[in-house]
Amino acid sequence: MSDNQFSSRIGFILAAAGSAIGLGAIWKFPYIAGISGGGAFFFMFVIFTISLGLPLLLGEFIIGRKTGKDAIEAYSTIAPGTKWNLIGYLGNVTVFILLSFYSVIGGWILIYIFKGITGGLTDLSPQGYGELLGSVSGDPLLSIIAHLLFIVLNILVISKGVQSGIERASKIMMPALFVIFIIIIARSLSLENAYAGVEFLFKPDFTKITSQSILFALGQAFFTLSLGVSGMVTYSAYLPKNTNINSSAISIVSMNLFIIILSGLAIFPGVFSFGLKPDQGPALLFNVLPNVFSRIPFGTLFFIAFLVLFLFAALTSSFSMLEIIVNSITKGDNTKRNKWSWIIGLSIFAFGIPSALSFGALSDFTILGKTFFDLADFMVSNFLMPLGALLISIFLPLKMKKEELFSELSNPKPIKKWLFNTWYIIIKYIAPIAIIIVFLDSLGAFNFLKK
Ligand code: PHE
């Protein structure tokens, strides 16, 4: 963000919502819900989003708006001379790894757009679409080039700092994404056996809850809200001091949940109707949606339109990742922006090459039973982001006085005392304890309680 402040609250909401709504809501949510048993996962995800995600989002906004600093300096401003700015370094490392695999999926979208335009997405059967993705993601050169292209798009935008134009575009793209989702959902809900998909997503079967699905639900809640990496600190640092962060946070969380429900409704009816497997992993969206579109008049056109909007949503998230690092280095000195955007961007590209090859040449190369791609995703979503969130929840009540936090949340509009107290108890006790319990549980610490 080179023009150093958001001109309006809506600009900020669009940028922060743009960071939140991305592959996490549209691509990752259905695939993780699919491997984690559906309804019970969705239920836990919603609970985590509202009870921990929203309060932590507010926490990051407080730090950013108060200090006006980057992800690292924000912490040293509040707690000078301490090591708490390690939270910022951790966030930088996390988004570095995150963008390295995020852009692989971004690359797939680019390839699909290209195929769509050149006529490669018509007349396929459900199985045919599966083979198509296999050949796209398994082609080493193609996936590396697409991965590079996605990163370069990020570099071009972040190096020029043209985000304000992108926020303006969001005002059209986000509603358009919504409209196209409604079209897809109208079709997918009228497919044969569609209800099985709706039931899979919304009817919780609590016997399906496992330690892993709880950890995934927590990770997914932080992932979709871009939490724990100080990205929301970075964005809120550009805010005028009297912006209402409370209502902004509520809008962002609601929009995000809304898009997640839409993408679930767009995808799961198709999965069951076409006899596909819900637990097929990262390929899910790419295998299901083309089949839905092929049953809509002018489906290919709609599909291309969807892909473009999907790409836009992914980009507004990935911009924020690169921005966190570039801003941490340049600290507002725009003369350094160009150089560092390229250096960081291309390093992320290089680091992501094994992830780009994880669906083909390196698919058999596994560490701890996971491909590079899966391992990077697992580390970021289920360890590094929750760890960052945990540290932020410890930092806030430790390094800021309760009265100070109260006056931050009461600016510009007084907040009810009981609401503040609820927030404070969540941040100080519930969030850290819950995150630690979920971590320990995933390590098997409570196995003795389970029969
Ligand atoms: N929230 C983004 C998504 O759902 C991912 C993200 C995480 C973006 C962390 C920025 C920082 O796609």
XYZ file of C-alpha atoms and ligand atoms in Angstrom:
463
model
C 0.000 0.000 0.000
C 2.070 2.909 -1.096
C -0.545 5.583 -0.734
C -0.166 5.478 2.977
C -3.704 5.531 4.288
C -7.017 4.095 3.296
C -9.194 6.873 2.035
C -12.325 5.349 3.486
C -13.492 2.682 5.857
C -15.058 0.839 2.972
C -11.672 0.751 1.233
C -10.192 -0.875 4.292
C -13.035 -3.374 4.645
C -12.652 -4.319 0.999
C -8.917 -4.819 1.353
C -9.203 -6.805 4.568
C -12.143 -8.827 3.248
C -10.151 -9.292 0.048
C -7.315 -10.728 2.103
C -9.696 -12.987 3.998
C -11.858 -14.239 1.141
C -9.711 -16.274 -1.189
C -8.678 -19.828 -1.861
C -9.355 -20.570 1.805
C -13.084 -20.020 1.488
C -13.610 -21.207 -2.058
C -11.085 -23.989 -2.688
C -9.745 -25.097 0.672
C -12.895 -25.126 2.751
C -14.775 -27.675 0.599
C -11.745 -29.900 0.281
C -10.929 -29.894 4.001
C -14.601 -30.336 4.911
C -14.662 -33.233 2.441
C -11.788 -35.064 4.100
C -12.967 -34.181 7.610
C -16.448 -35.638 7.531
C -18.635 -32.687 6.441
C -21.274 -31.409 8.866
C -19.451 -31.888 12.147
C -16.422 -30.137 10.676
C -18.538 -27.255 9.433
C -20.125 -26.912 12.847
C -16.755 -26.745 14.620
C -15.422 -24.368 12.011
C -18.287 -21.924 12.587
C -17.835 -22.113 16.375
C -14.091 -21.444 16.072
C -14.640 -18.617 13.602
C -17.085 -16.755 15.809
C -15.666 -17.511 19.237
C -11.934 -17.226 18.474
C -11.534 -15.838 14.934
C -13.600 -12.694 15.412
C -11.999 -11.710 18.759
C -8.509 -12.332 17.383
C -9.262 -10.339 14.263
C -10.184 -7.441 16.546
C -6.962 -8.046 18.445
C -4.877 -7.670 15.285
C -6.832 -4.549 14.303
C -6.111 -2.987 17.687
C -2.375 -3.556 17.297
C -2.301 -2.222 13.739
C -4.509 0.840 14.173
C -2.833 1.836 17.427
C 0.754 1.630 16.187
C 0.432 2.334 12.467
C 3.463 0.089 12.007
C 4.424 -2.998 10.018
C 4.053 -6.594 11.233
C 7.355 -6.552 13.110
C 7.642 -2.994 14.413
C 4.079 -2.948 15.650
C 5.091 -5.322 18.442
C 8.264 -3.445 19.328
C 6.255 -0.218 19.480
C 3.897 -1.647 22.087
C 6.575 -3.627 23.940
C 9.886 -1.834 23.291
C 13.075 -3.714 24.021
C 11.358 -7.097 24.174
C 11.415 -10.093 21.880
C 7.680 -9.921 21.175
C 8.404 -8.721 17.660
C 9.265 -12.363 16.979
C 5.510 -12.688 16.363
C 6.066 -10.486 13.329
C 9.034 -12.517 12.121
C 7.015 -15.686 12.576
C 4.224 -14.140 10.504
C 6.718 -13.280 7.769
C 8.052 -16.825 7.623
C 4.534 -18.232 7.667
C 3.269 -16.184 4.737
C 6.466 -16.910 2.824
C 5.679 -20.641 2.978
C 1.983 -19.967 2.523
C 2.369 -18.020 -0.698
C 4.754 -20.679 -2.046
C 1.961 -23.268 -2.253
C -0.983 -20.878 -2.591
C 0.405 -19.792 -5.918
C 0.415 -23.385 -7.166
C -3.376 -23.412 -6.916
C -3.429 -19.863 -8.294
C -1.493 -21.286 -11.230
C -4.124 -23.976 -11.787
C -6.772 -21.254 -12.047
C -4.667 -19.476 -14.675
C -4.324 -22.713 -16.659
C -8.053 -23.365 -16.466
C -8.811 -19.843 -17.670
C -6.452 -20.402 -20.580
C -8.043 -23.784 -21.367
C -11.511 -22.276 -21.081
C -10.723 -19.522 -23.534
C -9.058 -21.878 -25.994
C -11.974 -24.326 -25.918
C -10.419 -27.034 -23.773
C -13.195 -27.156 -21.196
C -16.171 -28.311 -23.210
C -17.774 -31.719 -23.553
C -15.994 -33.601 -20.845
C -17.493 -36.260 -18.624
C -17.082 -36.233 -14.821
C -14.177 -38.651 -15.184
C -12.806 -36.606 -18.089
C -12.530 -33.551 -15.830
C -10.645 -35.623 -13.286
C -8.170 -36.654 -15.953
C -7.900 -33.073 -17.163
C -6.816 -31.802 -13.748
C -4.457 -34.743 -13.425
C -2.777 -33.814 -16.670
C -2.629 -30.113 -15.783
C -1.294 -30.524 -12.264
C 0.962 -33.415 -13.217
C 2.710 -31.542 -16.034
C 5.924 -30.229 -14.450
C 6.654 -27.449 -16.898
C 3.081 -26.233 -17.096
C 2.597 -26.138 -13.339
C 5.892 -24.355 -12.749
C 5.175 -21.744 -15.420
C 1.673 -21.149 -14.064
C 3.043 -20.919 -10.517
C 5.588 -18.354 -11.710
C 2.956 -16.371 -13.565
C 0.757 -16.144 -10.487
C 3.689 -14.920 -8.386
C 4.668 -12.370 -11.033
C 1.134 -10.949 -10.995
C 1.595 -10.435 -7.266
C 4.994 -8.848 -7.670
C 3.711 -6.441 -10.317
C 0.922 -5.192 -8.092
C 2.850 -5.032 -4.810
C 5.900 -3.397 -6.381
C 3.789 -0.631 -7.864
C 1.533 -0.358 -4.831
C -1.581 -0.115 -6.972
C -3.822 -1.710 -4.391
C -6.163 1.237 -4.258
C -7.216 0.441 -7.827
C -7.766 -3.121 -6.793
C -9.968 -2.119 -3.906
C -12.069 -0.157 -6.332
C -12.300 -3.210 -8.574
C -13.361 -5.289 -5.562
C -16.551 -3.278 -5.352
C -17.594 -4.876 -8.643
C -15.816 -8.216 -8.459
C -17.092 -9.315 -5.054
C -20.792 -8.825 -5.874
C -20.173 -10.452 -9.265
C -18.646 -13.472 -7.543
C -21.716 -13.644 -5.374
C -24.077 -13.543 -8.370
C -22.222 -16.288 -10.179
C -22.281 -18.434 -7.066
C -26.059 -18.052 -6.944
C -26.250 -19.280 -10.546
C -24.063 -22.290 -9.761
C -26.023 -23.080 -6.612
C -29.358 -22.848 -8.398
C -28.091 -25.488 -10.807
C -26.299 -27.662 -8.309
C -29.273 -27.810 -5.946
C -31.472 -28.993 -8.794
C -29.179 -31.890 -9.650
C -30.352 -35.389 -8.930
C -29.432 -36.474 -5.405
C -28.380 -32.885 -4.567
C -29.812 -33.153 -1.104
C -27.201 -35.743 -0.117
C -24.592 -33.003 -0.576
C -26.516 -30.483 1.502
C -26.916 -33.069 4.217
C -23.232 -33.967 4.102
C -22.272 -30.351 4.693
C -24.852 -29.224 7.211
C -25.953 -32.289 9.135
C -23.355 -32.800 11.829
C -22.496 -36.379 12.641
C -20.563 -35.866 15.842
C -19.261 -39.399 15.829
C -17.063 -38.287 12.941
C -15.132 -35.770 15.049
C -11.486 -36.716 15.404
C -8.484 -34.896 16.861
C -7.412 -34.178 13.327
C -10.761 -32.701 12.279
C -10.760 -30.405 15.335
C -7.264 -29.194 14.469
C -8.273 -28.726 10.821
C -11.377 -26.752 11.830
C -9.284 -24.443 14.020
C -6.638 -24.052 11.314
C -9.268 -23.374 8.677
C -10.900 -20.694 10.857
C -7.593 -18.831 11.163
C -6.616 -19.459 7.548
C -9.750 -17.969 6.029
C -9.562 -14.893 8.239
C -5.827 -14.444 7.503
C -5.106 -14.567 11.237
C -1.944 -15.171 13.205
C 0.453 -13.790 10.593
C -0.048 -10.104 11.435
C -1.565 -9.479 8.013
C -4.516 -7.789 9.638
C -2.059 -5.768 11.731
C -0.400 -4.674 8.498
C -3.656 -3.622 6.832
C -5.131 -1.881 9.856
C -1.919 0.086 10.286
C -3.019 2.226 7.351
C -6.238 3.175 9.132
C -7.142 6.616 10.414
C -7.304 6.364 14.188
C -11.048 6.910 14.394
C -12.106 4.034 12.162
C -14.649 1.695 13.675
C -12.795 -1.612 13.768
C -15.584 -3.435 15.596
C -18.131 -3.116 12.838
C -15.414 -3.716 10.227
C -14.467 -7.002 11.864
C -18.072 -8.130 12.023
C -18.622 -7.342 8.326
C -15.468 -9.204 7.332
C -16.296 -12.311 9.342
C -19.878 -12.370 8.039
C -18.875 -11.909 4.409
C -16.328 -14.643 4.757
C -18.778 -17.091 6.328
C -21.295 -16.257 3.679
C -18.903 -17.056 0.815
C -17.922 -20.286 2.568
C -21.528 -21.427 2.771
C -21.998 -20.511 -0.889
C -18.982 -22.500 -1.996
C -20.103 -25.494 0.048
C -23.548 -25.320 -1.552
C -21.995 -24.948 -4.985
C -19.785 -27.986 -4.648
C -21.202 -30.732 -2.425
C -24.494 -31.381 -4.247
C -22.430 -31.974 -7.403
C -20.058 -34.320 -5.603
C -22.890 -36.657 -4.649
C -24.873 -36.235 -7.809
C -21.941 -37.128 -10.060
C -20.792 -39.962 -7.841
C -17.473 -38.273 -7.030
C -15.618 -38.682 -3.767
C -15.931 -35.844 -1.187
C -12.535 -36.708 0.294
C -10.463 -36.438 -2.863
C -8.397 -33.517 -1.586
C -7.108 -30.361 -3.304
C -8.586 -31.344 -6.680
C -12.189 -31.279 -5.430
C -13.365 -27.905 -6.761
C -11.615 -28.379 -10.088
C -13.234 -31.772 -10.598
C -16.744 -30.867 -9.526
C -17.527 -27.378 -10.801
C -16.855 -27.965 -14.512
C -19.485 -30.698 -14.392
C -22.017 -28.315 -12.903
C -21.221 -25.649 -15.477
C -21.525 -28.146 -18.322
C -25.182 -28.499 -17.311
C -25.907 -24.760 -17.454
C -26.778 -22.984 -20.728
C -23.678 -21.065 -21.892
C -21.892 -22.987 -19.175
C -18.398 -22.485 -20.566
C -18.862 -18.731 -20.562
C -20.116 -18.789 -16.999
C -17.282 -21.058 -16.025
C -14.689 -18.681 -17.452
C -16.383 -15.780 -15.678
C -16.294 -17.771 -12.441
C -12.609 -18.580 -12.900
C -11.747 -14.927 -13.444
C -13.572 -13.919 -10.269
C -12.026 -16.828 -8.406
C -8.602 -15.677 -9.600
C -9.373 -12.171 -8.430
C -10.360 -13.444 -4.974
C -7.166 -15.505 -4.777
C -5.048 -12.535 -5.845
C -6.495 -10.114 -3.314
C -5.471 -12.646 -0.653
C -2.028 -13.333 -2.045
C -1.327 -9.587 -2.409
C -1.765 -9.270 1.325
C 0.743 -12.079 1.925
C 3.453 -10.474 -0.173
C 2.556 -7.081 1.275
C 3.198 -8.306 4.831
C 6.802 -9.194 3.986
C 7.569 -6.302 1.649
C 6.120 -3.820 4.125
C 8.101 -5.379 6.985
C 11.277 -4.724 5.015
C 10.580 -1.372 3.368
C 8.765 0.128 6.371
C 6.977 2.661 4.225
C 10.021 3.641 2.143
C 8.523 3.295 -1.311
C 11.816 3.629 -3.129
C 12.698 0.130 -1.931
C 9.386 -1.407 -2.878
C 10.186 -2.490 -6.405
C 13.454 -4.199 -5.575
C 12.155 -6.078 -2.557
C 8.932 -7.159 -4.204
C 10.969 -8.905 -6.893
C 13.517 -10.400 -4.509
C 10.922 -11.784 -2.101
C 8.483 -12.796 -4.831
C 11.066 -14.730 -6.823
C 12.423 -16.407 -3.690
C 8.914 -17.539 -2.857
C 8.600 -18.869 -6.394
C 11.826 -20.871 -6.038
C 10.808 -22.208 -2.650
C 7.439 -23.262 -4.080
C 8.801 -25.316 -6.980
C 8.697 -28.620 -5.029
C 5.073 -27.838 -4.138
C 4.285 -27.187 -7.785
C 5.759 -30.603 -8.620
C 3.900 -32.388 -5.833
C 1.074 -33.519 -8.089
C 3.376 -35.020 -10.707
C 7.134 -35.507 -10.729
C 7.429 -35.370 -6.940
C 4.122 -36.985 -6.027
C 5.874 -40.008 -4.579
C 8.374 -37.965 -2.644
C 6.914 -37.692 0.821
C 8.060 -36.469 4.210
C 6.057 -37.748 7.200
C 3.710 -39.277 4.652
C 2.987 -35.928 3.015
C 4.026 -34.417 -0.312
C 5.814 -31.048 -0.225
C 2.567 -29.321 -1.028
C 0.643 -31.112 1.713
C 3.413 -30.607 4.218
C 3.677 -26.868 3.513
C -0.086 -26.505 3.748
C -0.256 -28.590 6.918
C 2.557 -26.676 8.634
C 1.112 -23.284 7.787
C -2.559 -23.951 8.413
C -2.403 -26.288 11.354
C 0.708 -25.212 13.150
C 2.222 -21.830 12.242
C -1.002 -19.812 11.934
C -2.550 -21.136 15.173
C 0.827 -20.608 16.870
C 0.891 -16.978 15.713
C -2.674 -16.537 16.926
C -1.752 -18.072 20.269
C 1.170 -15.669 20.707
C -0.955 -12.659 19.785
C -3.568 -13.679 22.347
C -0.858 -13.912 25.010
C 0.763 -10.654 23.910
C -2.332 -8.446 24.014
C -3.403 -8.746 27.668
C 0.207 -9.009 28.801
C 1.593 -5.944 27.086
C -1.463 -3.700 26.941
C -3.437 -2.569 29.967
C -7.051 -3.622 30.236
C -8.181 0.044 30.254
C -6.142 0.726 27.165
C -7.711 -2.204 25.345
C -11.111 -0.982 26.455
C -10.504 2.487 25.111
C -9.181 1.030 21.841
C -12.361 -0.982 21.346
C -14.455 2.022 22.422
C -12.981 4.215 19.752
C -14.856 5.797 18.015
C -18.030 4.236 19.448
C -18.353 3.177 23.083
C -18.527 -0.584 23.429
C -20.787 -2.197 26.044
C -18.882 -3.235 29.116
C -20.130 -6.846 29.016
C -19.123 -7.174 25.370
C -15.673 -5.896 26.163
C -15.380 -8.250 29.123
C -16.413 -11.194 26.972
C -13.801 -10.233 24.396
C -11.165 -9.822 27.072
C -11.875 -13.196 28.694
C -11.711 -14.876 25.296
C -8.398 -13.246 24.407
C -6.802 -13.703 27.792
C -8.013 -17.183 28.717
C -10.212 -19.007 26.256
C -8.221 -18.491 23.038
C -4.816 -19.528 24.398
C -6.216 -22.450 26.357
C -8.323 -23.662 23.433
C -5.412 -23.449 20.986
C -3.087 -25.306 23.363
C -5.685 -28.013 23.998
C -6.249 -28.498 20.269
C -2.477 -28.729 19.724
C -2.009 -31.237 22.541
C -5.012 -33.230 21.413
C -3.642 -33.491 17.885
C -0.417 -34.834 19.348
C -2.419 -37.549 21.055
C -2.069 -36.177 24.577
C -5.644 -37.049 25.472
C -5.791 -40.456 23.879
C -6.043 -42.109 27.238
C -9.480 -40.451 27.680
C -10.780 -41.926 24.461
C -11.789 -45.502 24.222
N -7.365 -15.755 4.060
C -6.697 -16.145 2.867
C -7.562 -17.157 2.133
O -8.498 -17.653 2.665
C -5.335 -16.707 3.134
C -4.416 -15.769 3.853
C -3.816 -16.158 5.029
C -4.118 -14.510 3.353
C -2.943 -15.330 5.699
C -3.235 -13.662 4.014
C -2.648 -14.058 5.188
O -7.332 -17.489 1.028
